[in-house]
């Protein structure tokens, strides 16, 4: 068993404003962060107990006492799992500088899937927009 990181995407994160940053750091439950529970369940249903193929895209060296991280493109039956997450609106694509080659081998497909998901009003991008533009 090996820990695998999906390349070029990031999971849903909690958006914090300055008032919340000043408060003490508390642990948030999985279901309190929007779309994080759905993301985990999507991966659990798709991957647990299934045979997948992984292609190493890049790795990062660990800082201090952390281990190195290896980022993969994970395919199951010809379906890219990262692209599925992004197209469902359950993850966002990491933006890289043009000179940075450490990215997914399917990076353009990930960007297209994110564009389509945001146009269809799916997932994390819409939640971030709504939270930042609430009227008081």
PDB file of C-alpha atoms in Angstrom:
ATOM      1  CA  UNK A   1       0.000   0.000   0.000  1.00  0.00           C
ATOM      2  CA  UNK A   2       1.400   3.383  -1.007  1.00  0.00           C
ATOM      3  CA  UNK A   3       0.184   6.939  -0.442  1.00  0.00           C
ATOM      4  CA  UNK A   4      -0.557   8.597  -3.781  1.00  0.00           C
ATOM      5  CA  UNK A   5      -1.129  12.294  -4.477  1.00  0.00           C
ATOM      6  CA  UNK A   6      -3.130  13.339  -7.536  1.00  0.00           C
ATOM      7  CA  UNK A   7      -1.083  15.690  -9.681  1.00  0.00           C
ATOM      8  CA  UNK A   8      -2.061  19.282 -10.481  1.00  0.00           C
ATOM      9  CA  UNK A   9      -5.278  19.437  -8.455  1.00  0.00           C
ATOM     10  CA  UNK A  10      -6.166  20.560  -4.955  1.00  0.00           C
ATOM     11  CA  UNK A  11      -9.080  19.437  -2.799  1.00  0.00           C
ATOM     12  CA  UNK A  12     -11.747  21.749  -1.405  1.00  0.00           C
ATOM     13  CA  UNK A  13     -10.388  24.043   1.270  1.00  0.00           C
ATOM     14  CA  UNK A  14     -12.041  26.332   3.722  1.00  0.00           C
ATOM     15  CA  UNK A  15     -11.899  29.990   2.711  1.00  0.00           C
ATOM     16  CA  UNK A  16     -10.728  32.119   5.635  1.00  0.00           C
ATOM     17  CA  UNK A  17     -10.942  35.860   5.925  1.00  0.00           C
ATOM     18  CA  UNK A  18      -8.746  37.972   8.204  1.00  0.00           C
ATOM     19  CA  UNK A  19     -11.138  37.795  11.176  1.00  0.00           C
ATOM     20  CA  UNK A  20     -11.086  34.005  11.101  1.00  0.00           C
ATOM     21  CA  UNK A  21      -7.287  33.921  10.740  1.00  0.00           C
ATOM     22  CA  UNK A  22      -6.904  35.842  14.000  1.00  0.00           C
ATOM     23  CA  UNK A  23      -8.932  33.250  15.887  1.00  0.00           C
ATOM     24  CA  UNK A  24      -7.255  30.206  17.325  1.00  0.00           C
ATOM     25  CA  UNK A  25      -6.715  27.290  14.982  1.00  0.00           C
ATOM     26  CA  UNK A  26      -9.289  24.594  15.546  1.00  0.00           C
ATOM     27  CA  UNK A  27      -9.735  21.283  13.800  1.00  0.00           C
ATOM     28  CA  UNK A  28     -12.615  21.212  11.356  1.00  0.00           C
ATOM     29  CA  UNK A  29     -14.635  18.095  10.743  1.00  0.00           C
ATOM     30  CA  UNK A  30     -14.731  16.579   7.280  1.00  0.00           C
ATOM     31  CA  UNK A  31     -18.367  17.517   6.689  1.00  0.00           C
ATOM     32  CA  UNK A  32     -17.910  21.150   7.820  1.00  0.00           C
ATOM     33  CA  UNK A  33     -15.724  22.098   4.838  1.00  0.00           C
ATOM     34  CA  UNK A  34     -17.927  22.421   1.740  1.00  0.00           C
ATOM     35  CA  UNK A  35     -17.495  19.615  -0.819  1.00  0.00           C
ATOM     36  CA  UNK A  36     -14.732  17.846   1.114  1.00  0.00           C
ATOM     37  CA  UNK A  37     -17.000  15.007   2.245  1.00  0.00           C
ATOM     38  CA  UNK A  38     -18.421  14.628  -1.272  1.00  0.00           C
ATOM     39  CA  UNK A  39     -14.886  14.552  -2.667  1.00  0.00           C
ATOM     40  CA  UNK A  40     -13.815  11.809  -0.296  1.00  0.00           C
ATOM     41  CA  UNK A  41     -16.928   9.737  -0.979  1.00  0.00           C
ATOM     42  CA  UNK A  42     -16.449  10.105  -4.737  1.00  0.00           C
ATOM     43  CA  UNK A  43     -12.895   8.765  -4.450  1.00  0.00           C
ATOM     44  CA  UNK A  44     -13.887   6.021  -2.039  1.00  0.00           C
ATOM     45  CA  UNK A  45     -16.635   4.710  -4.330  1.00  0.00           C
ATOM     46  CA  UNK A  46     -14.463   4.904  -7.458  1.00  0.00           C
ATOM     47  CA  UNK A  47     -11.183   3.527  -6.126  1.00  0.00           C
ATOM     48  CA  UNK A  48     -11.455   1.307  -3.047  1.00  0.00           C
ATOM     49  CA  UNK A  49     -10.812  -2.290  -4.031  1.00  0.00           C
ATOM     50  CA  UNK A  50     -10.249  -1.465  -7.714  1.00  0.00           C
ATOM     51  CA  UNK A  51      -7.153  -1.988  -9.821  1.00  0.00           C
ATOM     52  CA  UNK A  52      -5.762   1.332 -11.063  1.00  0.00           C
ATOM     53  CA  UNK A  53      -2.801   2.411 -13.146  1.00  0.00           C
ATOM     54  CA  UNK A  54      -0.577   5.212 -11.878  1.00  0.00           C
ATOM     55  CA  UNK A  55       1.871   7.286 -13.909  1.00  0.00           C
ATOM     56  CA  UNK A  56       4.417   9.348 -11.992  1.00  0.00           C
ATOM     57  CA  UNK A  57       4.272  12.986 -13.119  1.00  0.00           C
ATOM     58  CA  UNK A  58       6.600  14.678 -10.625  1.00  0.00           C
ATOM     59  CA  UNK A  59       7.853  14.604  -7.046  1.00  0.00           C
ATOM     60  CA  UNK A  60       8.658  17.165  -4.384  1.00  0.00           C
ATOM     61  CA  UNK A  61      11.281  16.858  -1.685  1.00  0.00           C
ATOM     62  CA  UNK A  62      10.148  16.939   1.906  1.00  0.00           C
ATOM     63  CA  UNK A  63      11.017  19.851   4.144  1.00  0.00           C
ATOM     64  CA  UNK A  64      12.427  19.287   7.644  1.00  0.00           C
ATOM     65  CA  UNK A  65      11.171  15.880   8.820  1.00  0.00           C
ATOM     66  CA  UNK A  66       8.554  15.386   6.106  1.00  0.00           C
ATOM     67  CA  UNK A  67       8.792  12.661   3.502  1.00  0.00           C
ATOM     68  CA  UNK A  68       9.037  13.222  -0.230  1.00  0.00           C
ATOM     69  CA  UNK A  69       5.699  13.459  -2.057  1.00  0.00           C
ATOM     70  CA  UNK A  70       5.068  11.707  -5.349  1.00  0.00           C
ATOM     71  CA  UNK A  71       2.331  13.042  -7.639  1.00  0.00           C
ATOM     72  CA  UNK A  72       0.618  10.695 -10.078  1.00  0.00           C
ATOM     73  CA  UNK A  73      -1.959  10.616 -12.835  1.00  0.00           C
ATOM     74  CA  UNK A  74      -4.321   7.859 -11.703  1.00  0.00           C
ATOM     75  CA  UNK A  75      -6.372   6.058 -14.350  1.00  0.00           C
ATOM     76  CA  UNK A  76      -9.099   3.481 -13.903  1.00  0.00           C
ATOM     77  CA  UNK A  77     -10.517   1.928 -17.038  1.00  0.00           C
ATOM     78  CA  UNK A  78      -9.227   4.768 -19.225  1.00  0.00           C
ATOM     79  CA  UNK A  79     -10.780   7.419 -16.963  1.00  0.00           C
ATOM     80  CA  UNK A  80      -8.526  10.034 -15.357  1.00  0.00           C
ATOM     81  CA  UNK A  81      -9.594  10.320 -11.698  1.00  0.00           C
ATOM     82  CA  UNK A  82      -8.306  13.886 -11.291  1.00  0.00           C
ATOM     83  CA  UNK A  83     -10.253  14.991 -14.368  1.00  0.00           C
ATOM     84  CA  UNK A  84     -13.384  13.312 -12.993  1.00  0.00           C
ATOM     85  CA  UNK A  85     -13.020  15.186  -9.704  1.00  0.00           C
ATOM     86  CA  UNK A  86     -12.527  18.514 -11.468  1.00  0.00           C
ATOM     87  CA  UNK A  87     -15.425  17.953 -13.879  1.00  0.00           C
ATOM     88  CA  UNK A  88     -17.730  17.244 -10.921  1.00  0.00           C
ATOM     89  CA  UNK A  89     -16.577  20.451  -9.250  1.00  0.00           C
ATOM     90  CA  UNK A  90     -15.001  18.560  -6.347  1.00  0.00           C
ATOM     91  CA  UNK A  91     -11.445  19.835  -6.907  1.00  0.00           C
ATOM     92  CA  UNK A  92      -9.690  22.756  -8.549  1.00  0.00           C
ATOM     93  CA  UNK A  93      -6.700  22.837 -10.875  1.00  0.00           C
ATOM     94  CA  UNK A  94      -3.445  24.301  -9.585  1.00  0.00           C
ATOM     95  CA  UNK A  95      -2.155  27.181 -11.701  1.00  0.00           C
ATOM     96  CA  UNK A  96       1.544  26.963 -12.588  1.00  0.00           C
ATOM     97  CA  UNK A  97       4.060  29.376 -14.063  1.00  0.00           C
ATOM     98  CA  UNK A  98       4.761  28.701 -17.717  1.00  0.00           C
ATOM     99  CA  UNK A  99       8.347  27.651 -17.043  1.00  0.00           C
ATOM    100  CA  UNK A 100       7.306  25.058 -14.445  1.00  0.00           C
ATOM    101  CA  UNK A 101       7.216  21.577 -15.989  1.00  0.00           C
ATOM    102  CA  UNK A 102       6.234  19.785 -12.789  1.00  0.00           C
ATOM    103  CA  UNK A 103       2.580  19.278 -13.652  1.00  0.00           C
ATOM    104  CA  UNK A 104       0.184  16.593 -14.750  1.00  0.00           C
ATOM    105  CA  UNK A 105       0.693  15.016 -18.152  1.00  0.00           C
ATOM    106  CA  UNK A 106      -3.036  15.755 -18.693  1.00  0.00           C
ATOM    107  CA  UNK A 107      -2.879  19.367 -17.496  1.00  0.00           C
ATOM    108  CA  UNK A 108      -4.752  20.877 -20.460  1.00  0.00           C
ATOM    109  CA  UNK A 109      -7.594  18.363 -20.057  1.00  0.00           C
ATOM    110  CA  UNK A 110      -7.831  19.311 -16.378  1.00  0.00           C
ATOM    111  CA  UNK A 111      -8.107  23.010 -17.251  1.00  0.00           C
ATOM    112  CA  UNK A 112     -10.829  22.280 -19.823  1.00  0.00           C
ATOM    113  CA  UNK A 113     -12.778  20.172 -17.325  1.00  0.00           C
ATOM    114  CA  UNK A 114     -12.583  22.975 -14.752  1.00  0.00           C
ATOM    115  CA  UNK A 115     -13.813  25.523 -17.283  1.00  0.00           C
ATOM    116  CA  UNK A 116     -16.800  23.363 -18.209  1.00  0.00           C
ATOM    117  CA  UNK A 117     -17.638  22.668 -14.550  1.00  0.00           C
ATOM    118  CA  UNK A 118     -17.547  26.364 -13.665  1.00  0.00           C
ATOM    119  CA  UNK A 119     -19.776  27.219 -16.644  1.00  0.00           C
ATOM    120  CA  UNK A 120     -22.259  24.564 -15.517  1.00  0.00           C
ATOM    121  CA  UNK A 121     -22.225  25.954 -11.984  1.00  0.00           C
ATOM    122  CA  UNK A 122     -20.737  22.894 -10.326  1.00  0.00           C
ATOM    123  CA  UNK A 123     -18.820  22.672  -7.135  1.00  0.00           C
ATOM    124  CA  UNK A 124     -16.103  24.523  -5.348  1.00  0.00           C
ATOM    125  CA  UNK A 125     -15.663  27.504  -7.674  1.00  0.00           C
ATOM    126  CA  UNK A 126     -19.318  28.487  -7.291  1.00  0.00           C
ATOM    127  CA  UNK A 127     -19.176  28.089  -3.508  1.00  0.00           C
ATOM    128  CA  UNK A 128     -16.075  30.291  -3.291  1.00  0.00           C
ATOM    129  CA  UNK A 129     -17.754  32.982  -5.409  1.00  0.00           C
ATOM    130  CA  UNK A 130     -20.968  32.889  -3.353  1.00  0.00           C
ATOM    131  CA  UNK A 131     -19.126  33.033  -0.027  1.00  0.00           C
ATOM    132  CA  UNK A 132     -16.962  35.985  -1.095  1.00  0.00           C
ATOM    133  CA  UNK A 133     -19.901  37.945  -2.525  1.00  0.00           C
ATOM    134  CA  UNK A 134     -22.498  37.612   0.237  1.00  0.00           C
ATOM    135  CA  UNK A 135     -24.560  40.668   1.011  1.00  0.00           C
ATOM    136  CA  UNK A 136     -24.815  41.799   4.611  1.00  0.00           C
TER     137      UNK A 136
END
